[in-house]
mmCIF file of C-alpha atoms and ligand atoms in Angstrom:
data_model
loop_
_atom_site.group_PDB
_atom_site.id
_atom_site.type_symbol
_atom_site.label_atom_id
_atom_site.label_comp_id
_atom_site.label_asym_id
_atom_site.label_seq_id
_atom_site.Cartn_x
_atom_site.Cartn_y
_atom_site.Cartn_z
ATOM 1 C CA UNK A 1 -173.583 -222.828 -139.568
ATOM 2 C CA UNK A 2 -171.486 -223.774 -142.574
ATOM 3 C CA UNK A 3 -169.047 -226.590 -143.158
ATOM 4 C CA UNK A 4 -166.225 -224.123 -143.667
ATOM 5 C CA UNK A 5 -163.226 -225.223 -141.591
ATOM 6 C CA UNK A 6 -160.856 -222.257 -141.697
ATOM 7 C CA UNK A 7 -161.301 -218.529 -141.699
ATOM 8 C CA UNK A 8 -158.568 -216.007 -142.465
ATOM 9 C CA UNK A 9 -159.128 -212.462 -141.283
ATOM 10 C CA UNK A 10 -157.184 -209.277 -141.604
ATOM 11 C CA UNK A 11 -155.662 -208.744 -138.124
ATOM 12 C CA UNK A 12 -158.398 -207.396 -135.865
ATOM 13 C CA UNK A 13 -158.446 -204.648 -133.235
ATOM 14 C CA UNK A 14 -160.255 -204.402 -129.909
ATOM 15 C CA UNK A 15 -161.971 -201.012 -129.700
ATOM 16 C CA UNK A 16 -162.653 -201.237 -125.926
ATOM 17 C CA UNK A 17 -160.556 -202.996 -123.314
ATOM 18 C CA UNK A 18 -159.596 -202.634 -119.643
ATOM 19 C CA UNK A 19 -155.982 -203.614 -119.042
ATOM 20 C CA UNK A 20 -155.652 -202.252 -115.483
ATOM 21 C CA UNK A 21 -152.099 -201.562 -114.303
ATOM 22 C CA UNK A 22 -149.116 -203.216 -112.590
ATOM 23 C CA UNK A 23 -148.958 -206.984 -112.168
ATOM 24 C CA UNK A 24 -152.507 -207.666 -113.333
ATOM 25 C CA UNK A 25 -151.853 -205.666 -116.496
ATOM 26 C CA UNK A 26 -148.723 -207.663 -117.198
ATOM 27 C CA UNK A 27 -150.801 -210.813 -116.675
ATOM 28 C CA UNK A 28 -153.755 -209.917 -118.918
ATOM 29 C CA UNK A 29 -152.031 -207.901 -121.654
ATOM 30 C CA UNK A 30 -150.548 -210.917 -123.514
ATOM 31 C CA UNK A 31 -154.074 -212.237 -124.176
ATOM 32 C CA UNK A 32 -155.102 -209.029 -125.901
ATOM 33 C CA UNK A 33 -151.781 -208.628 -127.724
ATOM 34 C CA UNK A 34 -152.012 -212.229 -129.012
ATOM 35 C CA UNK A 35 -155.241 -211.547 -130.878
ATOM 36 C CA UNK A 36 -155.360 -207.861 -131.644
ATOM 37 C CA UNK A 37 -153.034 -205.417 -133.422
ATOM 38 C CA UNK A 38 -154.416 -202.396 -131.565
ATOM 39 C CA UNK A 39 -156.793 -201.718 -128.728
ATOM 40 C CA UNK A 40 -158.550 -198.731 -127.254
ATOM 41 C CA UNK A 41 -157.429 -198.710 -123.621
ATOM 42 C CA UNK A 42 -159.949 -197.598 -121.021
ATOM 43 C CA UNK A 43 -158.717 -194.983 -118.544
ATOM 44 C CA UNK A 44 -160.691 -196.008 -115.438
ATOM 45 C CA UNK A 45 -157.687 -196.746 -113.269
ATOM 46 C CA UNK A 46 -157.678 -195.731 -109.672
ATOM 47 C CA UNK A 47 -157.102 -192.804 -109.719
ATOM 48 C CA UNK A 48 -158.331 -192.331 -113.306
ATOM 49 C CA UNK A 49 -156.025 -191.259 -116.132
ATOM 50 C CA UNK A 50 -157.031 -187.696 -116.989
ATOM 51 C CA UNK A 51 -153.902 -185.766 -118.052
ATOM 52 C CA UNK A 52 -151.843 -185.922 -121.221
ATOM 53 C CA UNK A 53 -148.672 -186.717 -119.276
ATOM 54 C CA UNK A 54 -150.372 -189.338 -117.080
ATOM 55 C CA UNK A 55 -151.771 -191.029 -120.175
ATOM 56 C CA UNK A 56 -148.429 -191.015 -121.981
ATOM 57 C CA UNK A 57 -146.875 -192.619 -118.886
ATOM 58 C CA UNK A 58 -149.625 -195.277 -118.773
ATOM 59 C CA UNK A 59 -149.066 -196.010 -122.465
ATOM 60 C CA UNK A 60 -145.359 -196.480 -121.769
ATOM 61 C CA UNK A 61 -146.099 -198.907 -118.912
ATOM 62 C CA UNK A 62 -148.237 -200.943 -121.326
ATOM 63 C CA UNK A 63 -145.485 -200.979 -123.953
ATOM 64 C CA UNK A 64 -142.949 -202.008 -121.300
ATOM 65 C CA UNK A 65 -145.173 -204.886 -120.169
ATOM 66 C CA UNK A 66 -145.645 -206.371 -123.649
ATOM 67 C CA UNK A 67 -144.145 -209.810 -124.181
ATOM 68 C CA UNK A 68 -141.028 -209.719 -126.388
ATOM 69 C CA UNK A 69 -141.885 -209.899 -130.052
ATOM 70 C CA UNK A 70 -145.438 -208.537 -129.685
ATOM 71 C CA UNK A 71 -146.724 -206.250 -132.376
ATOM 72 C CA UNK A 72 -149.382 -204.334 -130.478
ATOM 73 C CA UNK A 73 -150.285 -200.653 -130.293
ATOM 74 C CA UNK A 74 -152.270 -199.288 -127.344
ATOM 75 C CA UNK A 75 -154.569 -196.414 -128.316
ATOM 76 C CA UNK A 76 -155.155 -194.259 -125.282
ATOM 77 C CA UNK A 77 -158.221 -192.488 -123.992
ATOM 78 C CA UNK A 78 -158.706 -189.680 -121.566
ATOM 79 C CA UNK A 79 -161.172 -189.922 -118.682
ATOM 80 C CA UNK A 80 -163.555 -186.972 -118.646
ATOM 81 C CA UNK A 81 -164.460 -185.336 -115.348
ATOM 82 C CA UNK A 82 -166.420 -182.228 -114.435
ATOM 83 C CA UNK A 83 -163.037 -180.443 -114.312
ATOM 84 C CA UNK A 84 -161.809 -181.479 -117.787
ATOM 85 C CA UNK A 85 -160.171 -178.614 -119.646
ATOM 86 C CA UNK A 86 -160.977 -178.310 -123.377
ATOM 87 C CA UNK A 87 -157.455 -177.073 -124.136
ATOM 88 C CA UNK A 88 -155.794 -180.043 -122.375
ATOM 89 C CA UNK A 89 -158.072 -182.560 -124.107
ATOM 90 C CA UNK A 90 -157.435 -180.986 -127.512
ATOM 91 C CA UNK A 91 -153.673 -180.857 -126.870
ATOM 92 C CA UNK A 92 -153.615 -184.568 -126.017
ATOM 93 C CA UNK A 93 -155.529 -185.391 -129.202
ATOM 94 C CA UNK A 94 -153.350 -183.184 -131.388
ATOM 95 C CA UNK A 95 -150.165 -184.659 -129.880
ATOM 96 C CA UNK A 96 -151.409 -188.159 -130.640
ATOM 97 C CA UNK A 97 -151.589 -189.235 -126.996
ATOM 98 C CA UNK A 98 -155.396 -189.360 -126.798
ATOM 99 C CA UNK A 99 -157.213 -191.231 -129.537
ATOM 100 C CA UNK A 100 -160.553 -190.436 -127.901
ATOM 101 C CA UNK A 101 -162.140 -189.285 -124.638
ATOM 102 C CA UNK A 102 -164.322 -191.455 -122.421
ATOM 103 C CA UNK A 103 -167.517 -190.296 -120.782
ATOM 104 C CA UNK A 104 -168.451 -192.168 -117.631
ATOM 105 C CA UNK A 105 -171.543 -190.779 -115.952
ATOM 106 C CA UNK A 106 -170.411 -190.424 -112.313
ATOM 107 C CA UNK A 107 -170.853 -193.710 -110.398
ATOM 108 C CA UNK A 108 -172.243 -195.557 -113.436
ATOM 109 C CA UNK A 109 -169.782 -198.439 -113.106
ATOM 110 C CA UNK A 110 -166.401 -199.681 -111.811
ATOM 111 C CA UNK A 111 -163.944 -196.808 -111.600
ATOM 112 C CA UNK A 112 -166.555 -194.181 -112.498
ATOM 113 C CA UNK A 113 -166.577 -192.354 -109.167
ATOM 114 C CA UNK A 114 -164.757 -189.405 -110.745
ATOM 115 C CA UNK A 115 -166.987 -189.348 -113.823
ATOM 116 C CA UNK A 116 -169.172 -186.553 -115.105
ATOM 117 C CA UNK A 117 -172.039 -185.549 -112.813
ATOM 118 C CA UNK A 118 -173.993 -183.658 -115.477
ATOM 119 C CA UNK A 119 -173.174 -183.553 -119.164
ATOM 120 C CA UNK A 120 -173.905 -179.821 -119.211
ATOM 121 C CA UNK A 121 -170.722 -179.358 -117.186
ATOM 122 C CA UNK A 122 -168.523 -180.602 -120.021
ATOM 123 C CA UNK A 123 -170.326 -178.755 -122.813
ATOM 124 C CA UNK A 124 -167.190 -176.699 -123.700
ATOM 125 C CA UNK A 125 -165.121 -179.896 -123.891
ATOM 126 C CA UNK A 126 -167.657 -181.603 -126.150
ATOM 127 C CA UNK A 127 -167.931 -178.571 -128.392
ATOM 128 C CA UNK A 128 -164.165 -178.527 -128.795
ATOM 129 C CA UNK A 129 -164.118 -182.260 -129.521
ATOM 130 C CA UNK A 130 -166.764 -181.796 -132.205
ATOM 131 C CA UNK A 131 -164.645 -179.020 -133.740
ATOM 132 C CA UNK A 132 -161.479 -181.125 -133.921
ATOM 133 C CA UNK A 133 -163.168 -184.428 -134.800
ATOM 134 C CA UNK A 134 -162.142 -186.201 -131.588
ATOM 135 C CA UNK A 135 -164.317 -189.246 -130.827
ATOM 136 C CA UNK A 136 -166.380 -189.369 -127.635
ATOM 137 C CA UNK A 137 -166.715 -192.867 -126.181
ATOM 138 C CA UNK A 138 -169.832 -193.168 -124.106
ATOM 139 C CA UNK A 139 -170.777 -195.431 -121.223
ATOM 140 C CA UNK A 140 -174.480 -195.070 -121.912
ATOM 141 C CA UNK A 141 -176.357 -195.555 -118.667
ATOM 142 C CA UNK A 142 -178.156 -193.095 -116.445
ATOM 143 C CA UNK A 143 -177.268 -193.339 -112.784
ATOM 144 C CA UNK A 144 -180.634 -192.235 -111.408
ATOM 145 C CA UNK A 145 -181.390 -194.837 -108.722
ATOM 146 C CA UNK A 146 -185.083 -194.456 -109.487
ATOM 147 C CA UNK A 147 -184.550 -195.926 -112.959
ATOM 148 C CA UNK A 148 -184.678 -199.719 -113.140
ATOM 149 C CA UNK A 149 -181.180 -201.073 -113.867
ATOM 150 C CA UNK A 150 -182.431 -202.885 -116.972
ATOM 151 C CA UNK A 151 -183.795 -199.599 -118.368
ATOM 152 C CA UNK A 152 -180.766 -197.405 -117.727
ATOM 153 C CA UNK A 153 -179.378 -197.621 -121.264
ATOM 154 C CA UNK A 154 -182.700 -196.856 -122.959
ATOM 155 C CA UNK A 155 -183.307 -193.930 -120.596
ATOM 156 C CA UNK A 156 -179.779 -192.647 -121.259
ATOM 157 C CA UNK A 157 -180.553 -192.441 -124.972
ATOM 158 C CA UNK A 158 -183.676 -190.424 -124.287
ATOM 159 C CA UNK A 159 -182.315 -188.145 -121.565
ATOM 160 C CA UNK A 160 -178.685 -187.679 -122.571
ATOM 161 C CA UNK A 161 -177.527 -189.053 -125.910
ATOM 162 C CA UNK A 162 -180.314 -187.906 -128.217
ATOM 163 C CA UNK A 163 -180.273 -184.350 -126.813
ATOM 164 C CA UNK A 164 -176.458 -184.279 -126.998
ATOM 165 C CA UNK A 165 -176.436 -185.239 -130.676
ATOM 166 C CA UNK A 166 -179.249 -182.795 -131.412
ATOM 167 C CA UNK A 167 -177.090 -180.101 -129.823
ATOM 168 C CA UNK A 168 -173.794 -181.172 -131.477
ATOM 169 C CA UNK A 169 -174.852 -183.095 -134.584
ATOM 170 C CA UNK A 170 -171.313 -183.441 -135.895
ATOM 171 C CA UNK A 171 -169.850 -184.963 -132.706
ATOM 172 C CA UNK A 172 -168.272 -188.358 -133.373
ATOM 173 C CA UNK A 173 -169.680 -190.793 -130.842
ATOM 174 C CA UNK A 174 -169.046 -194.443 -130.093
ATOM 175 C CA UNK A 175 -171.917 -195.799 -128.041
ATOM 176 C CA UNK A 176 -169.907 -198.396 -126.141
ATOM 177 C CA UNK A 177 -170.940 -201.958 -125.307
ATOM 178 C CA UNK A 178 -174.560 -201.575 -126.363
ATOM 179 C CA UNK A 179 -177.006 -203.999 -124.788
ATOM 180 C CA UNK A 180 -180.470 -203.151 -126.103
ATOM 181 C CA UNK A 181 -182.625 -203.116 -129.223
ATOM 182 C CA UNK A 182 -183.213 -199.454 -128.332
ATOM 183 C CA UNK A 183 -179.513 -198.704 -128.776
ATOM 184 C CA UNK A 184 -179.417 -200.533 -132.109
ATOM 185 C CA UNK A 185 -182.413 -198.545 -133.371
ATOM 186 C CA UNK A 186 -180.825 -195.303 -132.204
ATOM 187 C CA UNK A 187 -177.439 -195.997 -133.806
ATOM 188 C CA UNK A 188 -179.076 -197.136 -137.060
ATOM 189 C CA UNK A 189 -181.078 -193.906 -137.213
ATOM 190 C CA UNK A 190 -178.097 -191.598 -136.731
ATOM 191 C CA UNK A 191 -175.514 -190.468 -139.283
ATOM 192 C CA UNK A 192 -172.134 -192.024 -139.978
ATOM 193 C CA UNK A 193 -170.646 -190.075 -137.054
ATOM 194 C CA UNK A 194 -172.390 -192.404 -134.585
ATOM 195 C CA UNK A 195 -171.222 -195.996 -134.173
ATOM 196 C CA UNK A 196 -171.287 -198.688 -131.484
ATOM 197 C CA UNK A 197 -169.190 -201.479 -130.047
ATOM 198 C CA UNK A 198 -170.658 -204.848 -129.069
ATOM 199 C CA UNK A 199 -169.084 -207.275 -126.570
ATOM 200 C CA UNK A 200 -168.950 -211.069 -126.843
ATOM 201 C CA UNK A 201 -170.956 -211.521 -123.658
ATOM 202 C CA UNK A 202 -173.882 -209.421 -124.843
ATOM 203 C CA UNK A 203 -174.030 -211.580 -127.983
ATOM 204 C CA UNK A 204 -173.902 -214.834 -125.992
ATOM 205 C CA UNK A 205 -175.877 -214.344 -122.805
ATOM 206 C CA UNK A 206 -179.091 -212.759 -121.690
ATOM 207 C CA UNK A 207 -179.952 -211.765 -118.132
ATOM 208 C CA UNK A 208 -180.982 -215.288 -117.179
ATOM 209 C CA UNK A 209 -177.276 -216.188 -117.160
ATOM 210 C CA UNK A 210 -176.813 -214.211 -113.947
ATOM 211 C CA UNK A 211 -179.406 -216.340 -112.153
ATOM 212 C CA UNK A 212 -178.902 -219.800 -113.675
ATOM 213 C CA UNK A 213 -179.397 -222.118 -110.681
ATOM 214 C CA UNK A 214 -178.072 -219.473 -108.294
ATOM 215 C CA UNK A 215 -176.306 -216.141 -108.361
ATOM 216 C CA UNK A 216 -173.582 -216.080 -111.041
ATOM 217 C CA UNK A 217 -171.191 -213.199 -110.455
ATOM 218 C CA UNK A 218 -169.044 -214.012 -113.484
ATOM 219 C CA UNK A 219 -171.962 -213.203 -115.794
ATOM 220 C CA UNK A 220 -172.317 -209.748 -114.266
ATOM 221 C CA UNK A 221 -171.026 -206.697 -116.082
ATOM 222 C CA UNK A 222 -172.264 -203.197 -116.768
ATOM 223 C CA UNK A 223 -174.304 -202.421 -118.694
ATOM 224 C CA UNK A 224 -175.946 -205.575 -117.405
ATOM 225 C CA UNK A 225 -177.127 -208.214 -119.900
ATOM 226 C CA UNK A 226 -180.768 -207.669 -120.871
ATOM 227 C CA UNK A 227 -183.633 -209.935 -121.914
ATOM 228 C CA UNK A 228 -183.427 -212.296 -124.891
ATOM 229 C CA UNK A 229 -185.083 -209.979 -127.426
ATOM 230 C CA UNK A 230 -182.260 -207.507 -126.883
ATOM 231 C CA UNK A 231 -179.552 -210.136 -127.316
ATOM 232 C CA UNK A 232 -181.136 -211.136 -130.613
ATOM 233 C CA UNK A 233 -181.209 -207.507 -131.782
ATOM 234 C CA UNK A 234 -177.495 -207.189 -130.962
ATOM 235 C CA UNK A 235 -176.666 -210.369 -132.886
ATOM 236 C CA UNK A 236 -178.572 -209.038 -135.853
ATOM 237 C CA UNK A 237 -176.765 -205.683 -135.712
ATOM 238 C CA UNK A 238 -173.282 -207.198 -135.305
ATOM 239 C CA UNK A 239 -173.763 -209.601 -138.207
ATOM 240 C CA UNK A 240 -175.750 -207.202 -140.411
ATOM 241 C CA UNK A 241 -172.771 -205.918 -142.347
ATOM 242 C CA UNK A 242 -173.483 -202.351 -141.199
ATOM 243 C CA UNK A 243 -170.264 -200.334 -140.869
ATOM 244 C CA UNK A 244 -171.603 -198.758 -137.668
ATOM 245 C CA UNK A 245 -170.893 -201.799 -135.488
ATOM 246 C CA UNK A 246 -167.484 -203.042 -134.477
ATOM 247 C CA UNK A 247 -165.635 -205.253 -132.072
ATOM 248 C CA UNK A 248 -165.065 -203.973 -128.551
ATOM 249 C CA UNK A 249 -164.656 -206.686 -125.944
ATOM 250 C CA UNK A 250 -164.974 -204.591 -122.777
ATOM 251 C CA UNK A 251 -162.738 -207.266 -121.265
ATOM 252 C CA UNK A 252 -162.727 -206.223 -117.602
ATOM 253 C CA UNK A 253 -160.609 -208.421 -115.333
ATOM 254 C CA UNK A 254 -161.367 -208.629 -111.611
ATOM 255 C CA UNK A 255 -159.795 -211.008 -109.100
ATOM 256 C CA UNK A 256 -161.991 -213.999 -108.255
ATOM 257 C CA UNK A 257 -162.428 -212.715 -104.706
ATOM 258 C CA UNK A 258 -163.670 -209.340 -105.943
ATOM 259 C CA UNK A 259 -166.305 -211.065 -108.094
ATOM 260 C CA UNK A 260 -167.353 -213.816 -105.648
ATOM 261 C CA UNK A 261 -168.338 -211.425 -102.914
ATOM 262 C CA UNK A 262 -171.393 -210.034 -101.144
ATOM 263 C CA UNK A 263 -170.951 -207.013 -103.427
ATOM 264 C CA UNK A 264 -169.227 -208.375 -106.494
ATOM 265 C CA UNK A 265 -167.551 -206.096 -109.052
ATOM 266 C CA UNK A 266 -169.007 -205.614 -112.524
ATOM 267 C CA UNK A 267 -166.869 -206.894 -115.347
ATOM 268 C CA UNK A 268 -166.304 -209.962 -117.515
ATOM 269 C CA UNK A 269 -162.781 -211.021 -118.456
ATOM 270 C CA UNK A 270 -163.175 -212.208 -122.034
ATOM 271 C CA UNK A 271 -159.764 -211.344 -123.519
ATOM 272 C CA UNK A 272 -158.291 -214.882 -123.569
ATOM 273 C CA UNK A 273 -160.824 -216.250 -126.119
ATOM 274 C CA UNK A 274 -162.423 -213.099 -127.474
ATOM 275 C CA UNK A 275 -162.036 -213.744 -131.168
ATOM 276 C CA UNK A 276 -163.057 -217.385 -130.749
ATOM 277 C CA UNK A 277 -166.151 -216.198 -128.888
ATOM 278 C CA UNK A 278 -167.163 -213.753 -131.614
ATOM 279 C CA UNK A 279 -166.473 -216.386 -134.284
ATOM 280 C CA UNK A 280 -168.920 -218.754 -132.576
ATOM 281 C CA UNK A 281 -171.647 -216.109 -132.801
ATOM 282 C CA UNK A 282 -171.000 -215.246 -136.443
ATOM 283 C CA UNK A 283 -170.940 -218.951 -137.292
ATOM 284 C CA UNK A 284 -174.243 -219.598 -135.518
ATOM 285 C CA UNK A 285 -175.747 -216.664 -137.419
ATOM 286 C CA UNK A 286 -174.429 -217.932 -140.773
ATOM 287 C CA UNK A 287 -172.386 -214.766 -141.099
ATOM 288 C CA UNK A 288 -168.735 -215.838 -140.937
ATOM 289 C CA UNK A 289 -168.164 -213.808 -144.091
ATOM 290 C CA UNK A 290 -169.067 -210.667 -142.126
ATOM 291 C CA UNK A 291 -166.754 -211.210 -139.164
ATOM 292 C CA UNK A 292 -163.814 -209.501 -140.866
ATOM 293 C CA UNK A 293 -165.672 -206.222 -141.374
ATOM 294 C CA UNK A 294 -166.860 -206.242 -137.751
ATOM 295 C CA UNK A 295 -163.478 -207.213 -136.290
ATOM 296 C CA UNK A 296 -160.961 -205.595 -138.613
ATOM 297 C CA UNK A 297 -162.462 -202.925 -140.883
ATOM 298 C CA UNK A 298 -165.362 -200.956 -139.416
ATOM 299 C CA UNK A 299 -163.441 -199.783 -136.353
ATOM 300 C CA UNK A 300 -160.377 -198.348 -138.128
ATOM 301 C CA UNK A 301 -162.613 -196.742 -140.739
ATOM 302 C CA UNK A 302 -164.632 -194.999 -138.033
ATOM 303 C CA UNK A 303 -161.484 -193.821 -136.245
ATOM 304 C CA UNK A 304 -159.837 -192.770 -139.514
ATOM 305 C CA UNK A 305 -156.929 -195.187 -139.054
ATOM 306 C CA UNK A 306 -155.281 -197.509 -141.549
ATOM 307 C CA UNK A 307 -156.449 -201.119 -141.697
ATOM 308 C CA UNK A 308 -153.940 -203.570 -140.237
ATOM 309 C CA UNK A 309 -151.579 -205.524 -142.424
ATOM 310 C CA UNK A 310 -151.226 -209.216 -141.794
ATOM 311 C CA UNK A 311 -153.797 -211.862 -141.015
ATOM 312 C CA UNK A 312 -154.977 -214.209 -138.311
ATOM 313 C CA UNK A 313 -156.289 -217.661 -139.109
ATOM 314 C CA UNK A 314 -159.086 -219.376 -137.235
ATOM 315 C CA UNK A 315 -159.819 -223.049 -137.624
ATOM 316 C CA UNK A 316 -162.824 -225.081 -136.690
ATOM 317 C CA UNK A 317 -161.870 -227.220 -133.719
ATOM 318 C CA UNK A 318 -162.553 -227.575 -130.029
ATOM 319 C CA UNK A 319 -160.883 -225.280 -127.556
ATOM 320 C CA UNK A 320 -161.603 -225.753 -123.871
ATOM 321 C CA UNK A 321 -161.669 -222.521 -121.871
ATOM 322 C CA UNK A 322 -159.933 -222.977 -118.501
ATOM 323 C CA UNK A 323 -161.867 -222.532 -115.250
ATOM 324 C CA UNK A 324 -159.441 -219.917 -114.053
ATOM 325 C CA UNK A 325 -156.531 -217.923 -115.452
ATOM 326 C CA UNK A 326 -153.479 -216.739 -113.552
ATOM 327 C CA UNK A 327 -152.825 -213.087 -114.356
ATOM 328 C CA UNK A 328 -149.495 -212.247 -112.789
ATOM 329 C CA UNK A 329 -150.436 -214.012 -109.536
ATOM 330 C CA UNK A 330 -154.101 -212.909 -109.546
ATOM 331 C CA UNK A 331 -156.665 -215.625 -110.259
ATOM 332 C CA UNK A 332 -159.355 -214.469 -112.703
ATOM 333 C CA UNK A 333 -162.289 -216.449 -114.081
ATOM 334 C CA UNK A 334 -162.583 -215.967 -117.849
ATOM 335 C CA UNK A 335 -165.777 -215.691 -119.885
ATOM 336 C CA UNK A 336 -166.891 -219.163 -121.082
ATOM 337 C CA UNK A 337 -164.956 -220.779 -118.174
ATOM 338 C CA UNK A 338 -165.171 -224.553 -118.468
ATOM 339 C CA UNK A 339 -166.958 -224.391 -121.830
ATOM 340 C CA UNK A 340 -165.774 -225.657 -125.190
ATOM 341 C CA UNK A 341 -165.725 -223.246 -128.121
ATOM 342 C CA UNK A 342 -165.831 -224.444 -131.713
ATOM 343 C CA UNK A 343 -163.315 -222.117 -133.378
ATOM 344 C CA UNK A 344 -159.715 -221.595 -132.349
ATOM 345 C CA UNK A 345 -156.837 -219.428 -133.422
ATOM 346 C CA UNK A 346 -154.260 -221.293 -135.461
ATOM 347 C CA UNK A 347 -150.826 -220.242 -134.152
HETATM 348 O O1 DOR B 1 -168.649 -204.336 -116.277
HETATM 349 C C1 DOR B 1 -167.913 -203.379 -116.397
HETATM 350 N N1 DOR B 1 -166.664 -203.388 -115.910
HETATM 351 N N2 DOR B 1 -168.369 -202.300 -117.012
HETATM 352 C C2 DOR B 1 -167.664 -201.159 -117.067
HETATM 353 O O2 DOR B 1 -168.149 -200.205 -117.636
HETATM 354 C C3 DOR B 1 -166.355 -201.059 -116.367
HETATM 355 C C4 DOR B 1 -165.737 -202.363 -116.248
HETATM 356 C C5 DOR B 1 -164.557 -202.399 -115.311
HETATM 357 O O3 DOR B 1 -163.718 -201.496 -115.376
HETATM 358 O O4 DOR B 1 -164.455 -203.346 -114.525
HETATM 359 ZN ZN1 ZN B 2 -165.575 -200.878 -120.360
#
């Protein structure tokens, strides 16, 4: 911690967010657009967004839902399935509709029912992506029910990601929302074509948070939070200054009733105070001077995009996170609900 009281950053981007669609999208989008200049939009709608035309239409719905005066650019992704066509994926990338393609192992998480059943099935797509320099965004968990849920990311590296990068060493990969020391070690060991996003929740909580005094559905997301040693490894990576790590919130809104259920959905809605949440971590780690690279520079450099113009100012000061947020008529519990954060955005 320092005694610094303000922090000015180049405008940041969110390299992984779920906006959903319709009324909920209109309700959650202003939170992302308030903080970030651009965001990588996840395609796991129901049904998923797989075509160039469907993605362009989704992008237009996002633009139409933006509050007047917003300066926000959605960067779209295409959802890979066993049936993905290399020519269609490449066309979408070349036309500027797809910024990247997203690999969900089938049934790995919310909205992944149509995902890829075996990576061998999309080998021609991946080869084409490597040829044209299109980034592959990876949900890195195996779905084998015999593998302990807390080991699914580490086993994914061993069974899927390491062999994939051995096969296609030039493929540009973002290992999304990493949760383990294993993932940090893997990303550190690979070339500059492999990077990772880190969420606020995986920097703040370990797996105990899901069981603190009872079952806590609002601390549940996928990949699930791991033990403390992993959280500490993620904090070290995020604040290390390495260009391989950047901000990706994985903000994933679900209605209260869908979370507080006998089978609650995975996902943490962190968009409303995302930057404040990251700032708290960097402050605690004595690394406020490294937040700008993580939030505003490493991501665009990896994606080959210009850095944003303009700045956002944070100031030291209490901000109380509400217990619940109304997103276009849907009640959603935000990350840090009821807590007080120590940095706030100065409007
Ligand atoms: O917790 C999660 N929620 N993890 C994901 O990968 C998907 C997301 C969602 O869409 O709700
Ligand atoms: Zn996600």
